[in-house]
PDB file of C-alpha atoms in Angstrom:
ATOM      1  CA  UNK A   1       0.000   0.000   0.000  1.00 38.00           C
ATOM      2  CA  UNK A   2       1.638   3.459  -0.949  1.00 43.00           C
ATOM      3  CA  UNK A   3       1.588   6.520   1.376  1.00 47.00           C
ATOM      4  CA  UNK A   4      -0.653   8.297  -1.156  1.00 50.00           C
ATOM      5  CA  UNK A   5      -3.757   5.668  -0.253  1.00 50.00           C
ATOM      6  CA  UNK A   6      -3.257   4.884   2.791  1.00 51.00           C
ATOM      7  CA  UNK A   7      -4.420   8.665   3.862  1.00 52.00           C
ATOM      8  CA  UNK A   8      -1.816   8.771   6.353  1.00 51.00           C
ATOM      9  CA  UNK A   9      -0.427  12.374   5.407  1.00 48.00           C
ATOM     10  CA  UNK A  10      -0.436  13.537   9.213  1.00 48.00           C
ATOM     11  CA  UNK A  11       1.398  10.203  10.446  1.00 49.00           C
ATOM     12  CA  UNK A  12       3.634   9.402   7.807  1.00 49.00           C
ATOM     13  CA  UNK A  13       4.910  13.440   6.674  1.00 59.00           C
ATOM     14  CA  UNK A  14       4.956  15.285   9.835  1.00 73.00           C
ATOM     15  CA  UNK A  15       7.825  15.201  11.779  1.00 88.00           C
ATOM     16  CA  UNK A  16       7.392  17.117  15.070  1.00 94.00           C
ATOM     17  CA  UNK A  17      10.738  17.934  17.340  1.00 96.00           C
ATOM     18  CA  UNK A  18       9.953  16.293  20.852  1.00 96.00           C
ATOM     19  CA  UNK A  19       9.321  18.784  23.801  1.00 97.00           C
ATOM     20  CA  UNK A  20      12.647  20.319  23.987  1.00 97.00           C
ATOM     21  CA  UNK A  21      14.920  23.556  23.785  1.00 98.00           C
ATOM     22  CA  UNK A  22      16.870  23.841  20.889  1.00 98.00           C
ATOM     23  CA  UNK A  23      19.319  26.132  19.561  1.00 98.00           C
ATOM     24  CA  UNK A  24      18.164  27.387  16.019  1.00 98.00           C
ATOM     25  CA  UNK A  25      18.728  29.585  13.179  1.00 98.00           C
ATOM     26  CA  UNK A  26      15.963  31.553  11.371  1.00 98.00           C
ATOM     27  CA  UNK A  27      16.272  30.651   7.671  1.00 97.00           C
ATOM     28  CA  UNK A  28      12.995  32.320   6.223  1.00 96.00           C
ATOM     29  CA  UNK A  29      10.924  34.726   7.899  1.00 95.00           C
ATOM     30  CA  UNK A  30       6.973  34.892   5.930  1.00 94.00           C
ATOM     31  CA  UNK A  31       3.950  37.179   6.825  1.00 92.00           C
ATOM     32  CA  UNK A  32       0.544  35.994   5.187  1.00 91.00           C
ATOM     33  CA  UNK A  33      -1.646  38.738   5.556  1.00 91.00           C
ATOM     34  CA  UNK A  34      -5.620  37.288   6.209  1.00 88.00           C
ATOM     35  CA  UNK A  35      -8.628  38.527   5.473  1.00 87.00           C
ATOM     36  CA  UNK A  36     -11.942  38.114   7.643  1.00 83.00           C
ATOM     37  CA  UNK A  37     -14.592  35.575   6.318  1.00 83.00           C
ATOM     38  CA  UNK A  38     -17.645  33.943   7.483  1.00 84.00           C
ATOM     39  CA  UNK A  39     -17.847  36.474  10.583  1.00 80.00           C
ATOM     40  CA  UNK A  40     -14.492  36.011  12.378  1.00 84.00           C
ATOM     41  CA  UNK A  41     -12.236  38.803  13.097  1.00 88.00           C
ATOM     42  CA  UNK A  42      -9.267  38.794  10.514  1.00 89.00           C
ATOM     43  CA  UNK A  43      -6.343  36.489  11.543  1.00 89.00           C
ATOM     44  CA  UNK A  44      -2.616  37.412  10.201  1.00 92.00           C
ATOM     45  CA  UNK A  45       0.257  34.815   9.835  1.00 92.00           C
ATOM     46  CA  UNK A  46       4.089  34.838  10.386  1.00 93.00           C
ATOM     47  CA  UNK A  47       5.743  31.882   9.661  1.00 94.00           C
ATOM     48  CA  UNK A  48       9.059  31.368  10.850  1.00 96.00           C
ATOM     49  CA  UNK A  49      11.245  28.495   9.817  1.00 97.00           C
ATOM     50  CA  UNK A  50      13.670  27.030  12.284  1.00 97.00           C
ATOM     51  CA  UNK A  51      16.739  25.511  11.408  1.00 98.00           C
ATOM     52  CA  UNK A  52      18.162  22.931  13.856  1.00 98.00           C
ATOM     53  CA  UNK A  53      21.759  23.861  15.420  1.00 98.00           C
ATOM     54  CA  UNK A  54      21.857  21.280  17.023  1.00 97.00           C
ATOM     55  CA  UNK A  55      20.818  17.139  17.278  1.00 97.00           C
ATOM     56  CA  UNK A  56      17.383  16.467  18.699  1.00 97.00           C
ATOM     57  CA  UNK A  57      14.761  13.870  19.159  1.00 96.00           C
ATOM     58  CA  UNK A  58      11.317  13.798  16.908  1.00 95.00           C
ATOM     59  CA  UNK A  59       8.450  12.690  18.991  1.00 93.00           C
ATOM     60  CA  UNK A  60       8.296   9.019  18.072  1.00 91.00           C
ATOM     61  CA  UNK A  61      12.341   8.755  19.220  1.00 92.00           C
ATOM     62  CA  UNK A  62      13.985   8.961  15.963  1.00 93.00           C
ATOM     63  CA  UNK A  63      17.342  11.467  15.828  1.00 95.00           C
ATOM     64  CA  UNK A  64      16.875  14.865  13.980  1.00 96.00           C
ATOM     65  CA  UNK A  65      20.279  15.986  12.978  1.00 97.00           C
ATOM     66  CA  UNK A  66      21.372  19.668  12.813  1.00 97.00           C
ATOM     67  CA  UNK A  67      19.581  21.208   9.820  1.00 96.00           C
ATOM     68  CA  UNK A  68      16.179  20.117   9.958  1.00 96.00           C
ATOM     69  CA  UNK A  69      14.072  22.584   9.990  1.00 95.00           C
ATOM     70  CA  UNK A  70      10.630  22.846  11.134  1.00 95.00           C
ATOM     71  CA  UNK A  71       7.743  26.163   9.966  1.00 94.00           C
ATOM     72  CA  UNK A  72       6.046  27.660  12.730  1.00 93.00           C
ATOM     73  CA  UNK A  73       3.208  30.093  12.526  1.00 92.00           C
ATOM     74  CA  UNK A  74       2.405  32.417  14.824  1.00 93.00           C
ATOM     75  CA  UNK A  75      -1.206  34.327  14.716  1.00 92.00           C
ATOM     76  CA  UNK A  76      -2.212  37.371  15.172  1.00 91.00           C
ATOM     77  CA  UNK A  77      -5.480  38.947  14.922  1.00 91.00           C
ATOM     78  CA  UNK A  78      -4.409  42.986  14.141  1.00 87.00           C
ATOM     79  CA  UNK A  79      -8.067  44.664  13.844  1.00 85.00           C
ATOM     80  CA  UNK A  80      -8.893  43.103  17.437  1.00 85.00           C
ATOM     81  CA  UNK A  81     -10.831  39.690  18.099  1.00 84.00           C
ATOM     82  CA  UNK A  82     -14.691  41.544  18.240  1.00 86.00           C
ATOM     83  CA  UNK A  83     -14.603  40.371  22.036  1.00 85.00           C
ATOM     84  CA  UNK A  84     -13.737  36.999  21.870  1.00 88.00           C
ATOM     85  CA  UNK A  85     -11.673  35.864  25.136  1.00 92.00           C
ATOM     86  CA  UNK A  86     -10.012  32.708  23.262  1.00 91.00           C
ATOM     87  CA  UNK A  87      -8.817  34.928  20.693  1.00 90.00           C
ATOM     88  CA  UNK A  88      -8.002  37.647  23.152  1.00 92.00           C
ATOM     89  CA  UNK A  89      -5.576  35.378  24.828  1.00 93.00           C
ATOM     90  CA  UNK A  90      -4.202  33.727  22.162  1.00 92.00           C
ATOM     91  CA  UNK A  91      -3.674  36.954  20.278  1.00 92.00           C
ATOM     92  CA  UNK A  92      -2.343  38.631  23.635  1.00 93.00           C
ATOM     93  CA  UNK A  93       0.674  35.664  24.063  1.00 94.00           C
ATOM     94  CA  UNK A  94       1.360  35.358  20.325  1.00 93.00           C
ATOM     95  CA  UNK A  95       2.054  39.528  19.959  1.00 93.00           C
ATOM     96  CA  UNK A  96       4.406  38.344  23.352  1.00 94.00           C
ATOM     97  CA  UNK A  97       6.048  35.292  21.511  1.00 95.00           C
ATOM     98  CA  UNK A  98       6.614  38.025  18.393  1.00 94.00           C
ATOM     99  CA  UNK A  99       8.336  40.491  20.595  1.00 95.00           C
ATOM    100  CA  UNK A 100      10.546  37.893  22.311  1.00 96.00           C
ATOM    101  CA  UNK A 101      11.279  36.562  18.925  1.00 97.00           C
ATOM    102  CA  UNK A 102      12.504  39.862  18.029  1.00 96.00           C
ATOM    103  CA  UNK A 103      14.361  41.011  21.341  1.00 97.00           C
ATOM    104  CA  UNK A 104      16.382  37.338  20.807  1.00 97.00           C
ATOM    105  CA  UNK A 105      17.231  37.726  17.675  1.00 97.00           C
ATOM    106  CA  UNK A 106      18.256  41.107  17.545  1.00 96.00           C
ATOM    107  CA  UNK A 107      19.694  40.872  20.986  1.00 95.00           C
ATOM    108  CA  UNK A 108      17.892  43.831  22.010  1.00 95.00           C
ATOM    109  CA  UNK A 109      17.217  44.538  25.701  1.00 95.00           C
ATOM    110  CA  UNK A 110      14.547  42.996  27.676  1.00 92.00           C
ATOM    111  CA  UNK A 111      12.824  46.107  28.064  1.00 92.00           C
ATOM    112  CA  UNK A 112      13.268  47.175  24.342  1.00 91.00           C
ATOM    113  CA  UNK A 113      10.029  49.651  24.281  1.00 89.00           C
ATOM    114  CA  UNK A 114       9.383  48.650  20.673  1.00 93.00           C
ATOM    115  CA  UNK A 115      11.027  45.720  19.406  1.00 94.00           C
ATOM    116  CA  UNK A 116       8.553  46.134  15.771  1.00 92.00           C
ATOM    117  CA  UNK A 117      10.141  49.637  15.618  1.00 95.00           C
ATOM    118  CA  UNK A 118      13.830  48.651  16.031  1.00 95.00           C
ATOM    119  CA  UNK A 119      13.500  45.609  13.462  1.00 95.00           C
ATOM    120  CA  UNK A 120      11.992  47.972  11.136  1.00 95.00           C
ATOM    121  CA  UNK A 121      15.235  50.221  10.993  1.00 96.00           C
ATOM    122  CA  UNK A 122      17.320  47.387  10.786  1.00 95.00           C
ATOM    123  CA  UNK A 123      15.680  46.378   7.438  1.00 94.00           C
ATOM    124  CA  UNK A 124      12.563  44.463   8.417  1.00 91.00           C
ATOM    125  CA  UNK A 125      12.195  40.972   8.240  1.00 91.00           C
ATOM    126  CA  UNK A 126      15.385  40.050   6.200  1.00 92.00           C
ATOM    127  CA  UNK A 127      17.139  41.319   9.778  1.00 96.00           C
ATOM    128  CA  UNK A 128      16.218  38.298  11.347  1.00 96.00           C
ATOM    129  CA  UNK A 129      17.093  35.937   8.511  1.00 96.00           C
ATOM    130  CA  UNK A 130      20.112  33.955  10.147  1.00 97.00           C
ATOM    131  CA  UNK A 131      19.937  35.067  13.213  1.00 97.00           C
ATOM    132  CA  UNK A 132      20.104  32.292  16.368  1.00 97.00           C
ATOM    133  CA  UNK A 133      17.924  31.877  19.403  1.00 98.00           C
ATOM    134  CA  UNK A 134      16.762  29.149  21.842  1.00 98.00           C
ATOM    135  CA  UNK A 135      13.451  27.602  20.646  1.00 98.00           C
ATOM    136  CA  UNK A 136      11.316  25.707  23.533  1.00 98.00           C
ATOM    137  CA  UNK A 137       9.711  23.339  21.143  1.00 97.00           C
ATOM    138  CA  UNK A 138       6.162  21.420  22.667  1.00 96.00           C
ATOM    139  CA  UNK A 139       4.813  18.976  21.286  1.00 93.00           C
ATOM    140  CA  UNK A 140       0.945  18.672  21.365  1.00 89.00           C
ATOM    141  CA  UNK A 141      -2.046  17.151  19.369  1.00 86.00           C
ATOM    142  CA  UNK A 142      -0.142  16.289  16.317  1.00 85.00           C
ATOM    143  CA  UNK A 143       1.397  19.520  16.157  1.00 89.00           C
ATOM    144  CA  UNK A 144       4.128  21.778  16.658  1.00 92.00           C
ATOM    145  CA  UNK A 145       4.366  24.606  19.151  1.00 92.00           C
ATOM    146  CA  UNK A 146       6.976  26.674  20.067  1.00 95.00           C
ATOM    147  CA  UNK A 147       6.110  27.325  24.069  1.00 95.00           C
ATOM    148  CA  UNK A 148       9.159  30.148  24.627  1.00 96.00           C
ATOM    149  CA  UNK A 149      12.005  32.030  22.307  1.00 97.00           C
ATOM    150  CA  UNK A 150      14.917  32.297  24.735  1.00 96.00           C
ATOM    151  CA  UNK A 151      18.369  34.224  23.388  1.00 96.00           C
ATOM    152  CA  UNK A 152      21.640  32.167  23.083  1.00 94.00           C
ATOM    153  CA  UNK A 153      23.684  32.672  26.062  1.00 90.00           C
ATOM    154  CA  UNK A 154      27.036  34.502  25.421  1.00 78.00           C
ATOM    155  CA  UNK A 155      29.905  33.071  25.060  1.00 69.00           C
ATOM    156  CA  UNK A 156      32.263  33.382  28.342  1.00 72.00           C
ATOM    157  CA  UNK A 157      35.075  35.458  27.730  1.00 66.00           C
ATOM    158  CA  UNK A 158      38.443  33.873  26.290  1.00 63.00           C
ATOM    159  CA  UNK A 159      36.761  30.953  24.637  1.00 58.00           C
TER     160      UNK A 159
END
């Protein structure tokens, strides 16, 4: 039986990096601008792909050497959420995840008052192409998540 009719696309394509954090490099950086339909509130999409740094483990135990790399999207909902609280939240810890994805990446400073505005004069997007951070990958209902973006600790001095 070949992949194709055995309907298996989920199991047999999708590789997802066990609950971990791994060091990573941004290799493409992709905003998909949404529109709103059949009453929800319009729902914009970054997608970040993350290049492995280093080894890790896939969820079903297999090795996933450096290079891998694994898209993540990360929602936002820009016109507001017309009141819904799931959407609030989600929308409220995504624009977080963004900012810390920024701060990391640029090393900015924690309290960077505004970490869209500094990437911006840096060049936009193409600023973070490259760049590494720590990704705290999760696991979770047959799909990936990334939980945290942590910056890479600095090398001690002399080494």
């Amino acid at each position: 039986m070949s992949l194709k009719s055995s309907k298996a696309y989920n199991d047999s394509y999708e590789r997802l990096i066990a609950d971990s954090i791994r060091r990573c490099r941004i290799t493409g950086v992709r905003c998909i601008d949404g529109e709103a339909k059949d009453g929800k509130p319009r729902m914009d999409q970054d997608w970040i792909t993350f290049s492995l740094e280093e080894p890790a483990k896939s969820v079903d135990g297999e090795e996933l050497a450096p290079g891998f790399f694994k898209d993540v999207s990360i929602n936002t909902y820009p016109n507001g959420t017309d009141g819904n609280p799931k959407l609030e939240n989600a929308n409220r810890m995504n624009m977080a995840l963004q900012r810390k994805l920024i701060v990391c990446a640029l090393g900015l400073p924690a309290n960077c008052k505004d970490a869209a505005e500094e990437l911006e004069r840096r060049g936009g997007l193409d600023a973070l192409q490259g760049k590494v951070v720590l990704v705290k990958f999760q696991a979770k209902d047959g799909r990936q998540n990334v939980q945290d973006i942590l910056p890479v600790p600095a090398a001690p001095a002399g080494t």
